[in-house]
Coordinates of C-alpha atoms in Angstrom, one line a residue:
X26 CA 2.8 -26.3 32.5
X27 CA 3.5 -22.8 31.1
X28 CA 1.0 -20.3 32.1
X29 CA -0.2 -17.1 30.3
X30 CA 2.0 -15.2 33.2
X31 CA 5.1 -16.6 32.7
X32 CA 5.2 -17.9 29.3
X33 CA 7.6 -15.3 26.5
X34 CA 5.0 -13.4 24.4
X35 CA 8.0 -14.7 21.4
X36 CA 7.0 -18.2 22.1
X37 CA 2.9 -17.6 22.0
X38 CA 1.8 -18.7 18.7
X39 CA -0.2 -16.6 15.9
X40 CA -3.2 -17.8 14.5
X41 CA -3.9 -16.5 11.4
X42 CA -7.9 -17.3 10.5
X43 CA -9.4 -16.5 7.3
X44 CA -13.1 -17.2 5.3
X45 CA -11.6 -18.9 2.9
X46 CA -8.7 -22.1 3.6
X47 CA -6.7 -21.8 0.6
X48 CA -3.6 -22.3 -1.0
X49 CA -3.1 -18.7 -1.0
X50 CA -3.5 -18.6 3.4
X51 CA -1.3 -21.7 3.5
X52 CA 1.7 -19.7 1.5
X53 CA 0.9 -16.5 3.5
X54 CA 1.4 -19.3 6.5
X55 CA 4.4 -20.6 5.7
X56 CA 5.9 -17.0 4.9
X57 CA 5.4 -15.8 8.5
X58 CA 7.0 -18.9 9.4
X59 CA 10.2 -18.6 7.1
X60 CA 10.1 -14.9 8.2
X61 CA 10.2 -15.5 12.1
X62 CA 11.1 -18.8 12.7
X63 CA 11.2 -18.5 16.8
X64 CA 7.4 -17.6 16.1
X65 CA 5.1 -20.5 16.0
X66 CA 2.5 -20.0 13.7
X67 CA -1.2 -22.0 12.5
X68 CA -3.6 -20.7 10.0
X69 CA -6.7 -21.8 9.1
X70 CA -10.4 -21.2 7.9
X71 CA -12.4 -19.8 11.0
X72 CA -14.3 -22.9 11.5
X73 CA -10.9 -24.6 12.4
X74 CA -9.8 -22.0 15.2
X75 CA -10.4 -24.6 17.9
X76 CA -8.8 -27.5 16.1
X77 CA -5.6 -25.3 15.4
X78 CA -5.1 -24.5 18.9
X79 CA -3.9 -28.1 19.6
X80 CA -3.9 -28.7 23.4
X81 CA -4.9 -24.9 24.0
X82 CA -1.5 -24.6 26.3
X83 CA -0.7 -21.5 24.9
X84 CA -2.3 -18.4 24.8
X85 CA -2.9 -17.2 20.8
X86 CA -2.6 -13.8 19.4
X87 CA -5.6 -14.2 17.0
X88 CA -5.1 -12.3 13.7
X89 CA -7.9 -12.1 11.2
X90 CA -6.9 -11.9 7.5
X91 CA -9.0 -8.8 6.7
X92 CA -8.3 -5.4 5.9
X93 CA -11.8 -3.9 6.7
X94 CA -13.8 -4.5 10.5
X95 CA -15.0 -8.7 10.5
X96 CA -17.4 -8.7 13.7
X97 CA -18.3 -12.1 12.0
X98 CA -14.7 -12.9 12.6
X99 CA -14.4 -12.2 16.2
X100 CA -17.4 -13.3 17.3
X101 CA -16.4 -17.2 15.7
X102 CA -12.9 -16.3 17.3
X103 CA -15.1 -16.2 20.3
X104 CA -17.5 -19.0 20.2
X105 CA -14.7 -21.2 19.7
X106 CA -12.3 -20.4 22.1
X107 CA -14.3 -19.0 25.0
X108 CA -16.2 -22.1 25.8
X109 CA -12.9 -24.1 25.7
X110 CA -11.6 -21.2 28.5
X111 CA -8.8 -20.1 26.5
X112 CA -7.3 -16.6 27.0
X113 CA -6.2 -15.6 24.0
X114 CA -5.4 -11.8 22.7
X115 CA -7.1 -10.1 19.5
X116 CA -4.6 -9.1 16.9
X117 CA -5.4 -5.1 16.0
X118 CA -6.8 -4.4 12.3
X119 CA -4.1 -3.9 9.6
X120 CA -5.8 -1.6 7.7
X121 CA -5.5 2.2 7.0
X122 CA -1.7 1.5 8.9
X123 CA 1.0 3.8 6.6
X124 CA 3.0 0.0 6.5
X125 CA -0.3 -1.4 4.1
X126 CA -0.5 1.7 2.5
X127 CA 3.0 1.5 1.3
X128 CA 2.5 -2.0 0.1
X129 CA -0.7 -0.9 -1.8
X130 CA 1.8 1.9 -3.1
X131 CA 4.1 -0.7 -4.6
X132 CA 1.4 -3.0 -5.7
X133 CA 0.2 0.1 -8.1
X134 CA 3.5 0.8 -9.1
X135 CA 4.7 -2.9 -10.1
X136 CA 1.2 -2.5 -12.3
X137 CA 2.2 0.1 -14.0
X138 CA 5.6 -0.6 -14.3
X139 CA 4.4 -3.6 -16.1
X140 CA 3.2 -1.7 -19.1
X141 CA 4.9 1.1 -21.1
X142 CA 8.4 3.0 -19.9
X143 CA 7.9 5.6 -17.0
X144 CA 7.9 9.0 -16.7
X145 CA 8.6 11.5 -14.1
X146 CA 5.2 12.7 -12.5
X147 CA 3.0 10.5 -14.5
X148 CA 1.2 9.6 -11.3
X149 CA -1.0 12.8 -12.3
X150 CA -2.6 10.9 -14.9
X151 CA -3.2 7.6 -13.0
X152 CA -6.5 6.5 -11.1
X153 CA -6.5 3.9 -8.9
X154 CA -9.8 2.3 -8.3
X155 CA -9.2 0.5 -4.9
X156 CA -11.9 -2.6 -4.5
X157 CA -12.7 -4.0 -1.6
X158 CA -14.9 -7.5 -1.1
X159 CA -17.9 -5.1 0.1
X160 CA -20.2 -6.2 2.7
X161 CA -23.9 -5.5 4.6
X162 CA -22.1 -3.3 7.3
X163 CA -21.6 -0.1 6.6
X164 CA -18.7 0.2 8.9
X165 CA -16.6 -2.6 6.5
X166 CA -17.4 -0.6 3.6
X167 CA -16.7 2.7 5.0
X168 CA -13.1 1.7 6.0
X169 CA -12.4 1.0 2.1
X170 CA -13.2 4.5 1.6
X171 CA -11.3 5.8 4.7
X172 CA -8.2 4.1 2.9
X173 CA -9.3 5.1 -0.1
X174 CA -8.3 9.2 1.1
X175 CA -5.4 7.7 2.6
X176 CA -4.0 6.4 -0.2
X177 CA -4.5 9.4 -2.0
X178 CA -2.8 11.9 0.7
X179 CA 0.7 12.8 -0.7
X180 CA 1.4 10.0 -3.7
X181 CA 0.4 12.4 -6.7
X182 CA -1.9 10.5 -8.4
X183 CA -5.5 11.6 -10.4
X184 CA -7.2 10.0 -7.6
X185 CA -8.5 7.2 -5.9
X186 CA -12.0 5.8 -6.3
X187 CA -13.4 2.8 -4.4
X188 CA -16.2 -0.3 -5.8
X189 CA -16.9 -3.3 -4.2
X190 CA -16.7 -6.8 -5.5
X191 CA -19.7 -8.4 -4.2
X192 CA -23.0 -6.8 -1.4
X193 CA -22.2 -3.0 -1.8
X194 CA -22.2 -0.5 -4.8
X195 CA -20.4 0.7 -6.7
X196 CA -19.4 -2.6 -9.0
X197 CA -16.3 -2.8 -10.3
X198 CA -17.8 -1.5 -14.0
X199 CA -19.5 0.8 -12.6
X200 CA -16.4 2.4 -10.4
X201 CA -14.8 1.9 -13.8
X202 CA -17.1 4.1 -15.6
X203 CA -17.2 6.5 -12.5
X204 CA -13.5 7.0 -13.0
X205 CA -13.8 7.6 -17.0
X206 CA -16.3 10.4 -16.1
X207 CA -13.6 11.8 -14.0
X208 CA -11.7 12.2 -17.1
X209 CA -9.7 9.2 -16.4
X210 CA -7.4 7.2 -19.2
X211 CA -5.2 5.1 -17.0
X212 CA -6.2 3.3 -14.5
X213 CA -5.2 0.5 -11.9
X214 CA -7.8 -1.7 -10.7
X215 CA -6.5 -2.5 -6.9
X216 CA -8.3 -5.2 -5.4
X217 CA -7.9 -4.7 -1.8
X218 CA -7.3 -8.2 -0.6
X219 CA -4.5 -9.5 1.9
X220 CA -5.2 -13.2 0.2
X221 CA -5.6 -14.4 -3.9
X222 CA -8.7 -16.0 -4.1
X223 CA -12.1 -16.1 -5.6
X224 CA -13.0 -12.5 -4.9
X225 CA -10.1 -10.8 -6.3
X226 CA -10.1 -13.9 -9.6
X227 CA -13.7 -12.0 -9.7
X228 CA -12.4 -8.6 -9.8
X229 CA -9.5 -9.4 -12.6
X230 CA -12.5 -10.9 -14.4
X231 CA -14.6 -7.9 -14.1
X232 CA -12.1 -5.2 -14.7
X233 CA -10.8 -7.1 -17.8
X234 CA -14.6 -7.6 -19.4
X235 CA -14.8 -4.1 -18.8
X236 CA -11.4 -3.0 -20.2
X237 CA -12.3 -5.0 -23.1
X238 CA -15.5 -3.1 -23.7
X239 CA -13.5 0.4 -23.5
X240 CA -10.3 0.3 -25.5
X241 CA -10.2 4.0 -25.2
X242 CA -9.5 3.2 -21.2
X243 CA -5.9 2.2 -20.8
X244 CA -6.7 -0.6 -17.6
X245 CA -4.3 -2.5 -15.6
X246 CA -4.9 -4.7 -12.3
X247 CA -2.6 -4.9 -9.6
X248 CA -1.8 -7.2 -7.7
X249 CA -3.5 -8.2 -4.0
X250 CA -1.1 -7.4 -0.6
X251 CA 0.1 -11.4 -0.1
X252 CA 3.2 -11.8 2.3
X253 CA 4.9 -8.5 1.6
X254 CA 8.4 -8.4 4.3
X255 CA 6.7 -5.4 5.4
X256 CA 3.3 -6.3 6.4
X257 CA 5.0 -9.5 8.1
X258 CA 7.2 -7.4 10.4
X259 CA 3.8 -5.4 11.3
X260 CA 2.5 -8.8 11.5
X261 CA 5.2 -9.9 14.4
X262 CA 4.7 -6.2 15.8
X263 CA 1.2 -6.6 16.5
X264 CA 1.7 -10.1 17.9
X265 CA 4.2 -9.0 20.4
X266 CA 2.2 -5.5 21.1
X267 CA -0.8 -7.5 22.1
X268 CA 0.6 -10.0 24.1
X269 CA 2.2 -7.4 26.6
X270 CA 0.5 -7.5 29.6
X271 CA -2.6 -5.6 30.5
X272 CA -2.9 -4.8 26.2
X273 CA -6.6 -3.8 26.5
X274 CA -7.2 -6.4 23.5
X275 CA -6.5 -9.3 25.7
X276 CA -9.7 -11.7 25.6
X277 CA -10.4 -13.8 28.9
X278 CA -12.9 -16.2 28.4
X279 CA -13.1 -16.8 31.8
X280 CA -13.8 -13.2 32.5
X281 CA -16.8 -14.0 30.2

């Protein structure tokens, strides 16, 4: 049998977990797949972790399909695997990385680009209100606005606000009147999101009952991050960074 030792860190499979098994993580699946096909890769809700892991020969690199810090995630990474005593290594958190940031770029631009002709330096006059799924930890909703600034740095727009879809404040209306009190008139609602689902449906429904409501506001919504080439070769990057040997990620469950 192949051992964690002497095993390729190309031939260790990804496991891609998310809260929510849908149709969405199943293309964002099959995408990684058709994008490195000497990579095998599973995906599944994080109830299914143990179930996904087959025979548990090989050592996963566990990648959690959030953009903000999931302690939720790793700890059900961890009560799954660690009783089966399966070393496995933690994938690192995409977020706030320049590669995301670039996709979140082109997300608002295709947004824009989808309404009246361009241009030059009309960024000036665009907002972005960046909305992430929001949470009880303060940590998960402090990153939003940590990407938020980052986001901001250097691209030229008006600015960038941040609301939460569901457990924090600001709501998406209310970051929406926030940024018309900022003297905004075009904005781009940005749900920050790595998967389509029912959170970001909520936050197109929200920003266009809003929009509706305010015709003086000029409002488009972008869309979420999905399977960008990009964020798949950061994807493979992270894989192969933590499955080098002695990566401090590395989970033993023995060592547990």
């Amino acid at each position: 049998m192949t051992t964690p030792e002497t095993e390729s860190a190309a031939a260790r499979p990804v496991l891609l977990v998310a809260d929510d098994g849908t149709e969405a993580l199943r293309a964002f699946v099959d995408a990684l797949g058709r994008h490195s096909p000497e990579l095998p890769v599973a995906g599944g809700h994080l109830k299914q972790v143990s179930g996904l892991m087959g025979d548990g020969t090989a050592r996963p690199t566990v990648v959690p399909l959030t953009l903000a810090p999931a302690p939720h995630a790793e700890r059900a990474v961890a009560s799954a695997l660690d009783p089966a005593r399966l070393s496995y290594a933690y994938g690192p958190l995409l977020g706030g990385h320049p590669v995301l940031l670039d996709v979140l770029e082109r997300r608002v631009e295709a947004a824009l680009d989808a309404g009246a002709a361009r241009t030059p330096g009309d960024r000036a006059g665009v907002t972005v209100l960046l909305v992430g799924p929001g949470a009880t930890a303060p940590e998960a909703n402090a990153e939003v606005h940590r990407v938020a600034r980052l986001l901001w740095e250097g691209r030229g727009y008006a600015g960038v606000e941040t609301a939460f879809v569901s457990l924090a404040a600001p709501d998406v209306p209310s970051g929406l009147d926030r940024c018309v009190r900022l003297g905004a008139r075009r904005i781009v609602v940005l749900p920050y999101f790595l998967l389509d689902g029912a959170l970001p449906d909520r936050v197109r429904a929200q920003a266009e009952g809003w929009a509706e409501a305010h015709p003086e506001a000029e409002v488009r919504t972008a869309d979420v991050v999905g399977p960008d080439p990009a964020l798949l070769d950061l994807l493979v990057r992270h894989h192969h960074e933590a499955t080098t040997p002695h990566d401090p990620r590395e989970r033993h469950a023995q060592a547990h």
